[in-house]
Coordinates of C-alpha atoms in Angstrom, one line a residue:
Chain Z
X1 CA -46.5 -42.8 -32.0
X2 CA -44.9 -39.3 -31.7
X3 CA -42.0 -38.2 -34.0
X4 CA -38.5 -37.7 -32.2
X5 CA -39.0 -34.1 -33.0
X6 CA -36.2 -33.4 -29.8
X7 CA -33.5 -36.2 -28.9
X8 CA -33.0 -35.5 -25.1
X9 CA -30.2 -38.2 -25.4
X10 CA -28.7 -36.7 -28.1
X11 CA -28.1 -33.4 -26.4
X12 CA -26.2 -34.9 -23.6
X13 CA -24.2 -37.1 -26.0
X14 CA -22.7 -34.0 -28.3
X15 CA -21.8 -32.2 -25.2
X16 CA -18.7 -34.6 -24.7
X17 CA -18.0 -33.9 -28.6
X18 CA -18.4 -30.2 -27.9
X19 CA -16.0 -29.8 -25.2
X20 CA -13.5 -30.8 -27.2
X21 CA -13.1 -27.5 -28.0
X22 CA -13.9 -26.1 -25.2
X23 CA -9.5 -25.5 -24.9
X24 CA -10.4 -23.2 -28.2
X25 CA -12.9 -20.7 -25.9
X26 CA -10.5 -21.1 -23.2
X27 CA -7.2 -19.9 -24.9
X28 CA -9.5 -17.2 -26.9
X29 CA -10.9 -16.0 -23.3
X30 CA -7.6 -16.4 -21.7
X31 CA -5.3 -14.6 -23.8
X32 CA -7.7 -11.8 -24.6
X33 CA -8.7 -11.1 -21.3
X34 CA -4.9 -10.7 -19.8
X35 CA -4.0 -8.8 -23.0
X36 CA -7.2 -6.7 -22.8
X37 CA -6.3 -6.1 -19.3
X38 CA -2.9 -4.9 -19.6
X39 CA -3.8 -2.6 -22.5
X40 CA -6.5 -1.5 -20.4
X41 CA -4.6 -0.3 -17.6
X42 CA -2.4 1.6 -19.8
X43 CA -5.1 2.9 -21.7
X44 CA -6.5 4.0 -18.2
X45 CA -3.0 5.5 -16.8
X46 CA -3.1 7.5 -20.6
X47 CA -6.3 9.0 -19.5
X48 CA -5.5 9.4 -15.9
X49 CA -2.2 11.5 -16.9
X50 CA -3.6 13.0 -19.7
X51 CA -0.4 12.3 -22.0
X52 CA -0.7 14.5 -24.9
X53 CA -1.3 13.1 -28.4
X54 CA -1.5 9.2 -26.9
X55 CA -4.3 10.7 -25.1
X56 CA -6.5 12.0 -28.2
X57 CA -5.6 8.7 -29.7
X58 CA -7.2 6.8 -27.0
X59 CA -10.2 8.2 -26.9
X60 CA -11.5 8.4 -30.5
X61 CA -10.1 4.7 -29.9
X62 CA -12.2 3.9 -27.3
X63 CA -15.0 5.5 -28.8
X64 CA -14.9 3.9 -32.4
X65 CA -14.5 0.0 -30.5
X66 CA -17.5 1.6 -28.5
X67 CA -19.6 2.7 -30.8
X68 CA -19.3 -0.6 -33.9
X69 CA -20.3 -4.2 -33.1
X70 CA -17.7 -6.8 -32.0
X71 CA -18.8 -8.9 -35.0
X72 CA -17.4 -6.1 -37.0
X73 CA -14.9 -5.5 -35.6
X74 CA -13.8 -9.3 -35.8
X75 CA -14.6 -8.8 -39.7
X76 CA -12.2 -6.0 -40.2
X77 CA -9.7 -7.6 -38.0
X78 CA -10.2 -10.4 -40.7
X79 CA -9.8 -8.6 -44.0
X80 CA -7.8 -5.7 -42.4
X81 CA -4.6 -7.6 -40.9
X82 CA -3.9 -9.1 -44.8
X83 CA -3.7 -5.9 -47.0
X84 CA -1.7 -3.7 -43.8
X85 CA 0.7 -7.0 -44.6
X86 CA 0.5 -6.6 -48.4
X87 CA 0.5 -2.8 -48.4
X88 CA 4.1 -3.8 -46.1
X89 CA 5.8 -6.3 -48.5
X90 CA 4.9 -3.7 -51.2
X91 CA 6.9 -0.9 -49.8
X92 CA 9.6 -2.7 -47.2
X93 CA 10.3 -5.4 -50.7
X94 CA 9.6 -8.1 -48.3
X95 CA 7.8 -11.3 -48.6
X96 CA 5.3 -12.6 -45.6
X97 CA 3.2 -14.5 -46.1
X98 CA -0.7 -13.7 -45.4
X99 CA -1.4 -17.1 -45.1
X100 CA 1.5 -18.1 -42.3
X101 CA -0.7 -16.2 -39.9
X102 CA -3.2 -17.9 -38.1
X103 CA -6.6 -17.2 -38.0
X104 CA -7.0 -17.3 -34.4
X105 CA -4.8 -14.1 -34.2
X106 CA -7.3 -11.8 -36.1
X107 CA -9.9 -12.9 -33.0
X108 CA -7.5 -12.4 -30.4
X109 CA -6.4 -9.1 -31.5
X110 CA -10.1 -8.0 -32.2
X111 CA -11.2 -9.9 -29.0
X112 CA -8.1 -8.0 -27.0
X113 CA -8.8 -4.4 -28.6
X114 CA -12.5 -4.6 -27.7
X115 CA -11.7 -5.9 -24.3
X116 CA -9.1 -2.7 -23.7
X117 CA -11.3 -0.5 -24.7
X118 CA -14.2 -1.4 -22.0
X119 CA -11.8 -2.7 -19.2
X120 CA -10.1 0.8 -19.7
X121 CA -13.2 2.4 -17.8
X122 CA -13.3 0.1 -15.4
X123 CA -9.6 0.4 -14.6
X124 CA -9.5 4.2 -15.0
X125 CA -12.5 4.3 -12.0
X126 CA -10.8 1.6 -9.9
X127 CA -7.3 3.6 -9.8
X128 CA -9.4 6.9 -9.1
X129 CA -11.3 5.3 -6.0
X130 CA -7.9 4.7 -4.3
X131 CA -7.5 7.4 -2.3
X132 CA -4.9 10.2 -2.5
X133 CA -3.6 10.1 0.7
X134 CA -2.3 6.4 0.5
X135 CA -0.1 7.3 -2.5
X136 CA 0.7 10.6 -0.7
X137 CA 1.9 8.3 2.0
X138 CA 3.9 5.6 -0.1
X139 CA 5.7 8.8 -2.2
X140 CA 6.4 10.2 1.7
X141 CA 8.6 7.2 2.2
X142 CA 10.5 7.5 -1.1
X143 CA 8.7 5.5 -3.2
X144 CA 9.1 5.8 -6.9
X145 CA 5.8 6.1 -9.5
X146 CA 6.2 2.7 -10.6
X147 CA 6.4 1.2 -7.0
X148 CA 3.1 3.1 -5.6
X149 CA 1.8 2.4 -8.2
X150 CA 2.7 -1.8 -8.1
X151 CA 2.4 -2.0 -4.7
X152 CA -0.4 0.3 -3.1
X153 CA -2.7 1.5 -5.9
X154 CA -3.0 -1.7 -8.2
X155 CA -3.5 -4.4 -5.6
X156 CA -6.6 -2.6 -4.0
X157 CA -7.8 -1.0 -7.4
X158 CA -7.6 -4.7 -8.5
X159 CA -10.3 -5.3 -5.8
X160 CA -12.6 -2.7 -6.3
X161 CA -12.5 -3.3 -9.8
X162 CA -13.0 -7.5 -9.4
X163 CA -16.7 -7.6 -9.6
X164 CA -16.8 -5.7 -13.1
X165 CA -13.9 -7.1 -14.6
X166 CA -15.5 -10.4 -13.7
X167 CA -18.9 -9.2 -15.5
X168 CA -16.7 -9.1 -18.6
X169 CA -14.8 -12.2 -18.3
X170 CA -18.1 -13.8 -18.7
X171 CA -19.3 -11.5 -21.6
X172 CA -15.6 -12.2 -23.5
X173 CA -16.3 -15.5 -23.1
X174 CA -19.3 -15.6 -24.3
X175 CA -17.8 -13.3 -26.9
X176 CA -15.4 -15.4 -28.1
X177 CA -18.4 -17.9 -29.8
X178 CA -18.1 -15.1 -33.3
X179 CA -14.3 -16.4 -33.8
X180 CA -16.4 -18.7 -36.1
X181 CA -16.6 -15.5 -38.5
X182 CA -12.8 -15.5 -38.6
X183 CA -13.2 -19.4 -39.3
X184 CA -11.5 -20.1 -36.3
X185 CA -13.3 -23.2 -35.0
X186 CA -14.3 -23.4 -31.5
X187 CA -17.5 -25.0 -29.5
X188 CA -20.1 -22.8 -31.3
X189 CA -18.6 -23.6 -34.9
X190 CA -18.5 -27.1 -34.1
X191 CA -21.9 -27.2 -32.9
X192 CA -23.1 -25.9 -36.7
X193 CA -20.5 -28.8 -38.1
X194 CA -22.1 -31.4 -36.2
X195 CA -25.5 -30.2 -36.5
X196 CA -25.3 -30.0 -40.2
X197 CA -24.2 -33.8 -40.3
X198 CA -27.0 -35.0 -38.8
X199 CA -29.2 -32.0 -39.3
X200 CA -30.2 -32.1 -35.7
X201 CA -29.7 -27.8 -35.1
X202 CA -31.5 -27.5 -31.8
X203 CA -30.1 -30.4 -29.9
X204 CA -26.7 -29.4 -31.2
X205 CA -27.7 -25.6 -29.7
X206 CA -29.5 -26.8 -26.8
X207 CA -25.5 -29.0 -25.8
X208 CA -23.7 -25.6 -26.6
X209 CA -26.0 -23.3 -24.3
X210 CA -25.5 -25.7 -21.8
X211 CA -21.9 -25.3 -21.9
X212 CA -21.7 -21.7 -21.7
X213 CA -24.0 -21.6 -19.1
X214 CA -21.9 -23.9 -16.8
X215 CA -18.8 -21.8 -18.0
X216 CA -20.5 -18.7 -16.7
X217 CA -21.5 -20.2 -13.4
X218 CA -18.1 -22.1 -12.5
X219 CA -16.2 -17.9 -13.7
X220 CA -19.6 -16.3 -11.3
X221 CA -18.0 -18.7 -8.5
X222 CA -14.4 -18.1 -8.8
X223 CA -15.0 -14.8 -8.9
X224 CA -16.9 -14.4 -5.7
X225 CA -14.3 -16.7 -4.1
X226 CA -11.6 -14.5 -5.1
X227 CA -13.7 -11.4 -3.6
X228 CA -14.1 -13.8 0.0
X229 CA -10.2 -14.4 -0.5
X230 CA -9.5 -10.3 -0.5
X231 CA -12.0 -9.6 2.3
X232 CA -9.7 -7.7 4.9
X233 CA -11.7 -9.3 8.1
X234 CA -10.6 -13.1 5.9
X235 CA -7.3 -12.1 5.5
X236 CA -7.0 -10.9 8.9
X237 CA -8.1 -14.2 10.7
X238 CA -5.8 -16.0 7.9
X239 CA -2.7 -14.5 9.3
X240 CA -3.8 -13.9 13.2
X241 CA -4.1 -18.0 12.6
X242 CA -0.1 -18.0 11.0
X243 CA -1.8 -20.0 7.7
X244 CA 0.1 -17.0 6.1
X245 CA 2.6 -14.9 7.7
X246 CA 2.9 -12.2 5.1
X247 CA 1.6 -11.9 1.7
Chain J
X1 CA 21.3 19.8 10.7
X2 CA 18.7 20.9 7.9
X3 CA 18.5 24.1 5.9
X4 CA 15.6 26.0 4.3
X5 CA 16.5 28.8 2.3
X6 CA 14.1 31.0 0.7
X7 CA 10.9 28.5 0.4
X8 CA 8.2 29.9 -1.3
X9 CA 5.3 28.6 -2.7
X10 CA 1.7 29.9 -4.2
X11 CA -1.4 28.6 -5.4
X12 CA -2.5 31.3 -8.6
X13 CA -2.6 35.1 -6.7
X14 CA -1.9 33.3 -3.2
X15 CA 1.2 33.2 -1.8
X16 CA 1.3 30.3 1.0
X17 CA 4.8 30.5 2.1
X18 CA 6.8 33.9 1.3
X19 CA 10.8 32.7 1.5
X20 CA 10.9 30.8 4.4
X21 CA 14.2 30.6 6.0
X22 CA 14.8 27.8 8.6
X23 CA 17.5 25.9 10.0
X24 CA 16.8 23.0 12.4
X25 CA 19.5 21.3 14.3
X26 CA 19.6 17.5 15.2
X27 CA 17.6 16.6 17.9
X28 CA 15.4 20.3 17.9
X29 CA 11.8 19.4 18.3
X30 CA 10.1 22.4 16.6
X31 CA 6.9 23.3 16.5
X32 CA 4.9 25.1 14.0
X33 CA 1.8 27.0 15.3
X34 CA -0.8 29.8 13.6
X35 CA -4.0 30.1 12.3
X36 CA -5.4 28.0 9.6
X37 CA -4.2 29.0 6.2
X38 CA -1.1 30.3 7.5
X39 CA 0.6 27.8 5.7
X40 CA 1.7 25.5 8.6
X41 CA 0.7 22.2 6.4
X42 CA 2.1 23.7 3.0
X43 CA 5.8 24.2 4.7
X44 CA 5.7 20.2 5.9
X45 CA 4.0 19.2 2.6
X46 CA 6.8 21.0 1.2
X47 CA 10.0 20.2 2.7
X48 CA 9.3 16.3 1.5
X49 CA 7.9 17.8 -2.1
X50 CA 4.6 16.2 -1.6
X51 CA 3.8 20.2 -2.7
X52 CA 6.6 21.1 -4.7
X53 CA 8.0 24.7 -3.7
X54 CA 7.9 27.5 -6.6
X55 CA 11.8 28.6 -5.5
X56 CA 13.8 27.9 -2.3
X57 CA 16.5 25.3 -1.4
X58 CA 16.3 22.5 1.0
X59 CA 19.9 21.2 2.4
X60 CA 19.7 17.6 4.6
X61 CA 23.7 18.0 5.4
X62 CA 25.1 17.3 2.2
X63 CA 22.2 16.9 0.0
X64 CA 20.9 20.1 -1.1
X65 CA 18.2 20.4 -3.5
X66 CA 17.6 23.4 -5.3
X67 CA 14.0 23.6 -6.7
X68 CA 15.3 25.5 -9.4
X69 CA 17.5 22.2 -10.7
X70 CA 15.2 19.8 -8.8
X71 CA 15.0 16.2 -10.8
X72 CA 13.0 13.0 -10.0
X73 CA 16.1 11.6 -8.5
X74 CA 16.9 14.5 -6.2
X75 CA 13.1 14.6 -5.1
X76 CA 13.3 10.8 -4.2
X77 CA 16.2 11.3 -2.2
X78 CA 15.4 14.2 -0.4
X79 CA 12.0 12.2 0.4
X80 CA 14.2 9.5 1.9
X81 CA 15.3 11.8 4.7
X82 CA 12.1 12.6 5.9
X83 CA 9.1 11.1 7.2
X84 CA 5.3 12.2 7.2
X85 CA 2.9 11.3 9.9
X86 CA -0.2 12.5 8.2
X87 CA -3.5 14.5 9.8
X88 CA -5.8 11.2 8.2
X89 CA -3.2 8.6 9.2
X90 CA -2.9 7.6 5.0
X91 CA -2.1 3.9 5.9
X92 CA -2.2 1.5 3.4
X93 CA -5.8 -0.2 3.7
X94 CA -4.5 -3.6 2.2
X95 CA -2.2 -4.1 4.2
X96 CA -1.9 -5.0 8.0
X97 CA 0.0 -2.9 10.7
X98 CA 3.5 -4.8 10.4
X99 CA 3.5 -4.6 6.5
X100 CA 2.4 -1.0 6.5
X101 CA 5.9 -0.6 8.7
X102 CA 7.7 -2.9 6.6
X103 CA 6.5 -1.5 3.6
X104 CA 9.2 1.8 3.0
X105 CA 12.0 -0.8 4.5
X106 CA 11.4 -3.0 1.9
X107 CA 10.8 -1.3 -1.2
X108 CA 12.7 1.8 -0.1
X109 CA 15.4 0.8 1.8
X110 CA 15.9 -2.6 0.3
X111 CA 16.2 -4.5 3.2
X112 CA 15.7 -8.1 3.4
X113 CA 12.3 -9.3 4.8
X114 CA 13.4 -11.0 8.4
X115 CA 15.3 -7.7 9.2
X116 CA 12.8 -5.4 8.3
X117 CA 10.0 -7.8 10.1
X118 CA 12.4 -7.4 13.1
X119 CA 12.5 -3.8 12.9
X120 CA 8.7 -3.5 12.2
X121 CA 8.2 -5.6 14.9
X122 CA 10.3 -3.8 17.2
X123 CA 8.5 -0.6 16.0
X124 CA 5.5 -1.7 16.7
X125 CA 6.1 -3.1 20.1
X126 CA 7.3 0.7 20.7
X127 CA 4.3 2.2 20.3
X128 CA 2.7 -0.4 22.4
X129 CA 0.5 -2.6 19.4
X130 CA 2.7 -5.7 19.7
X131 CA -0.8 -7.4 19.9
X132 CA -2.1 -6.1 16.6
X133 CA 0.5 -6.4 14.2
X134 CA -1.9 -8.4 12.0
X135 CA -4.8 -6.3 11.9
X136 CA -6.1 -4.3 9.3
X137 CA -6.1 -0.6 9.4
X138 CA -9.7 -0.5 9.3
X139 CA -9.8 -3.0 12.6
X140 CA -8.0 -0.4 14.2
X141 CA -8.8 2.5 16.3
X142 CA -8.2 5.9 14.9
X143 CA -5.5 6.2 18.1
X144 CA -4.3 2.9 17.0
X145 CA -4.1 3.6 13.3
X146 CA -2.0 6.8 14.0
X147 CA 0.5 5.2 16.2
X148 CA 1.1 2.3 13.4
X149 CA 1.7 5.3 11.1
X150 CA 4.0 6.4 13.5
X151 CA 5.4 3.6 14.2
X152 CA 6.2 3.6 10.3
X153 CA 7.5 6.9 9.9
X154 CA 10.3 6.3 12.9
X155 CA 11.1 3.4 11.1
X156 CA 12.7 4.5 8.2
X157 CA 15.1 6.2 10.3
X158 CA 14.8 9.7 8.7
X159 CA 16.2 13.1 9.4
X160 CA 13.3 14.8 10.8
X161 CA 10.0 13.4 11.1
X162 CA 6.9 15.8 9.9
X163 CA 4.1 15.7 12.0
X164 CA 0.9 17.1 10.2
X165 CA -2.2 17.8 12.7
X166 CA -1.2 14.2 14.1
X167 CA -4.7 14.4 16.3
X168 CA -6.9 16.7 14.5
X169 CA -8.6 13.9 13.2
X170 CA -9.0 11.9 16.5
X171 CA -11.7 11.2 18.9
X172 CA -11.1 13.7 22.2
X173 CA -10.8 10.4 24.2
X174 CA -7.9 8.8 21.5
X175 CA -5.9 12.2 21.5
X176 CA -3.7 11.1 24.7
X177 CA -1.9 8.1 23.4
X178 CA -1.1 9.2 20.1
X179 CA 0.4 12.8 22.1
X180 CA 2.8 10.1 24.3
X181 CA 3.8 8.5 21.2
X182 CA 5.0 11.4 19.7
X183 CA 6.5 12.9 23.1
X184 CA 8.4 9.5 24.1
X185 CA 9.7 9.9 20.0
X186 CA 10.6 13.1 20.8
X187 CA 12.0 12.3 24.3
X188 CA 14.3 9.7 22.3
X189 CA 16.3 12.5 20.6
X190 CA 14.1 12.4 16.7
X191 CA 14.2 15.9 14.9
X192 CA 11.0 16.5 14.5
X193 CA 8.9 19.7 12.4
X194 CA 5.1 19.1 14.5
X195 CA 2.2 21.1 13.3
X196 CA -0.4 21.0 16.2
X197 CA -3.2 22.7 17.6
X198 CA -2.4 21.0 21.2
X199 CA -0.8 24.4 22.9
X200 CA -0.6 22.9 26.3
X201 CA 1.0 19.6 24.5
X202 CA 3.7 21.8 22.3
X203 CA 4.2 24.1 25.6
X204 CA 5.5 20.7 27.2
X205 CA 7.2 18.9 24.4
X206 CA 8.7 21.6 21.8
X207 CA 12.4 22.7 22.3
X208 CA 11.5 25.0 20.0
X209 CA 8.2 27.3 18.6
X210 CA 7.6 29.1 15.1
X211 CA 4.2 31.0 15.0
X212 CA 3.4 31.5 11.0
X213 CA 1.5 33.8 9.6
X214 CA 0.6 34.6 6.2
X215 CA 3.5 32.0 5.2
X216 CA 6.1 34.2 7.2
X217 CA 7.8 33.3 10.7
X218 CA 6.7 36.3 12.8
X219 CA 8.0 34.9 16.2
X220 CA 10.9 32.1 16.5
X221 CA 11.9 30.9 20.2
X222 CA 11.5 28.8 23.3
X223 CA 8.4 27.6 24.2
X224 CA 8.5 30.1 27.2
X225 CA 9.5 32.9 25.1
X226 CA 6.9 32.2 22.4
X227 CA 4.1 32.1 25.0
X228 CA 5.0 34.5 27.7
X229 CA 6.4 36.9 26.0
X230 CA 5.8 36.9 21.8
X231 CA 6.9 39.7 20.5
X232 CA 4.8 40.2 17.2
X233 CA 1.0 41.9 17.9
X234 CA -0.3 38.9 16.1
X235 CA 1.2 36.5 18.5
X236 CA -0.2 37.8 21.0
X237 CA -3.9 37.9 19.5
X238 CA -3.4 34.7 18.7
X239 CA -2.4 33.2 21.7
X240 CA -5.2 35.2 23.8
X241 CA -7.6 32.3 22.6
X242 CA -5.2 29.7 24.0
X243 CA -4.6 32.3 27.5
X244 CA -8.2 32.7 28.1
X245 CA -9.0 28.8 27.9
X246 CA -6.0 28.4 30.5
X247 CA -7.9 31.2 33.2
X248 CA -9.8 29.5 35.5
X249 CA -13.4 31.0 34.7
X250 CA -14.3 32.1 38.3
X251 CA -12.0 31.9 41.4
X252 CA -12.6 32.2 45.0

């Protein structure tokens, strides 16, 4: 008789076990992506406006997250965070504690940095493809910096930028499986802590892949449902139709 | 009643307008003729700040702005009063023809959305797309796009409307509607400032004619008196082009 080298059964049983954490990804993908997001956009508008001293600051930024490794940056995120905090107590005579702060917020600020620094690009490019005389339009009728800005350059940047920024949901997602290294324990840590019980590594792996794999195809689809939803000649027959009157 | 005093502007070693003065009354419909690079754009681009004067002041009855003192609050305010109907239309591209219209009444003038979707409505209905107010500029003709962006200017009620090369940019065929939009808005008493290369159409609708040149006013009048009878040797070069089209070529 052949060995049960692989357990085909097994595989589809730890995936149930697996997704318990699957909330852990979420909230890592989640939070880093809107905060990565925001931080990117004013990253971008530094650029864009060349603001002096904020802008040298962004760039070496964006060029130091560029040019080191995520899982490095997670590892000085990790041993950083702590001595900042002692080197505070030591000269403010105050007390935190190192050990109140969770370890999922060394990911999520290493996760959100990295994510700035990329998204910033992809930002700065959508804001530049919207053209100048739409703005020069919206500041004809009176409208302030902050109001163009809300109202006519971020909605249709938003939409050239979609496809991109969707690209690196998926990569942050898939990102977020080296929280492990800031033993935060999510679906790819789990699936060493089960494996090593029962010593069963590549059905454990094969159960995780398969997760991330559907994760990336159900974020590939609500993407290009959200592009369909923004399609002018859609949204036109929407509201010819009354299903919306005004958006 | 508005009041330009002194308006000049450069770009580096070029000087675009050279201390314009200007006064325009309510209900004038001036327009601003001259070769290109005279500075006939620059002087519209500059009375809303979109190009922002080196000296001069601008007075809309009691608001003067002195670029000297100019802030960000002044600059919005003195936008407020005017309205820009642009050469390339500039409408906004997400949005259909009744938001683009609602758009300033919202956001600008605060007003709540069922009386600014009246107005916009109304608006629209004026310039004859009451069958399109949910398209999409880019489902619209370039005649069509034009009249929603007038359609959007008139709506915000301003103090003079700016016409920039309204139909430079238009199809010879689309020229016509967008020309009775703008005369029936100037039949309706608007102030207007209209940069335009259509002579016969300025002949017929302007009250009132400035030829530019080199960012001076060489010849201020009547329509008649500005192309009958100019005064300036430049004028007159200028408007032989415009004569010679009107000649028939051969007669009988």
């Amino acid at each position: 008789m052949m060995p049960n080298l692989f357990d085909v059964e097994l595989v589809f049983e730890l995936i149930p076990k697996l997704l318990k954490y699957l909330p852990v990804t979420i909230e890592l993908t989640v939070i880093s992506m809107l905060a990565g997001l925001l931080l990117g956009l004013l990253l971008a508008i530094i650029k864009m406006k060349k603001i002096p001293v904020l802008y040298q600051i962004s760039v070496v930024f964006i060029s130091f997250i560029r040019g080191t490794p995520i899982l490095v940056q997670l590892y000085l995120s990790y041993a950083g965070i702590p001595l900042i905090l002692k080197y505070y107590n030591h000269f403010h005579e105050t007390s935190y504690n190192i050990n109140s702060i969770p370890a999922i917020f060394y990911v999520l600020l290493a996760l959100s940095l990295n994510e700035a620094a990329y998204n910033s690009e992809v930002i700065r490019a959508a804001l530049l493809s919207v053209d100048k005389g739409q703005t020069e339009a919206a500041h004809s009728l009176g409208m302030t910096y902050g109001q163009v800005m809300r109202r006519i350059v971020l909605p249709e940047a938003f939409i050239v930028a979609l496809p991109t920024l969707g690209n690196s949901l998926i990569g942050l997602m898939k990102g977020t499986s080296l929280a492990f290294v800031c033993s935060v324990v999510e679906m790819t840590a789990q699936s060493r802590i089960l494996a090593g019980n029962n010593l069963r590594f590549f059905e454990s792996y094969c159960a995780l892949a398969l997760i991330y794999w559907a994760m990336t195809i159900l974020i590939e689809r609500v993407i290009a449902l959200l592009e369909k939803r923004f399609d002018i000649d859609f949204k036109s027959l929407r509201k010819r139709k009354g299903d919306v009157i005004l958006d | 009643m508005i009041e330009i005093r002194g308006l000049t502007k450069s770009f580096r070693q070029h000087t675009v307008l050279d201390h314009i003065d200007l006064t325009i009354n309510k209900g004038e419909v001036v327009a601003v003729i001259g070769s290109s690079g005279a500075g006939k754009s620059t002087l519209l681009r500059t009375i809303n700040l979109l190009e922002i004067p080196d000296e001069g002041i601008i007075k809309f009855g009691d608001l003067e702005v002195d670029m000297a003192k100019r802030t960000k609050a002044l600059t919005l305010e003195l936008r407020k009063n005017t309205a820009m109907v642009f050469q390339q239309f500039n409408l906004f591209r997400q949005k259909t023809a009744i938001e683009n219209v609602m758009e300033g009444l919202i956001v600008v003038k605060k007003m709540p959305k069922e009386k600014a979707l009246h107005i916009a409505k109304m608006q629209l209905d004026r310039v004859g797309l009451s069958d399109r107010i949910h398209h999409y500029p880019k489902q619209l003709s370039g005649g069509q796009q034009q009249r929603v962006a007038i359609a959007r200017a008139l709506a915000m009620q301003p103090k003079i409307l700016l016409f920039d090369e309204p139909t430079s940019a238009l199809d010879p065929e689309l020229v016509g509607e967008v020309l009775d939009t703008i005369r029936k808005a100037a039949e309706e008493g608007n102030t207007m400032l209209l940069v335009s290369h259509e002579m016969s159409f300025v002949r017929k609708v302007a009250t009132r004619v400035l030829f530019l040149d080199q960012g001076a006013i060489v010849e201020d009048g009547t329509p008649e008196e500005v192309f009958l009878n100019p005064r300036s040797d430049r004028t007159k070069k200028f408007l032989t082009n415009y004569h010679g089209s009107q000649e028939p070529e051969f007669s009988i």
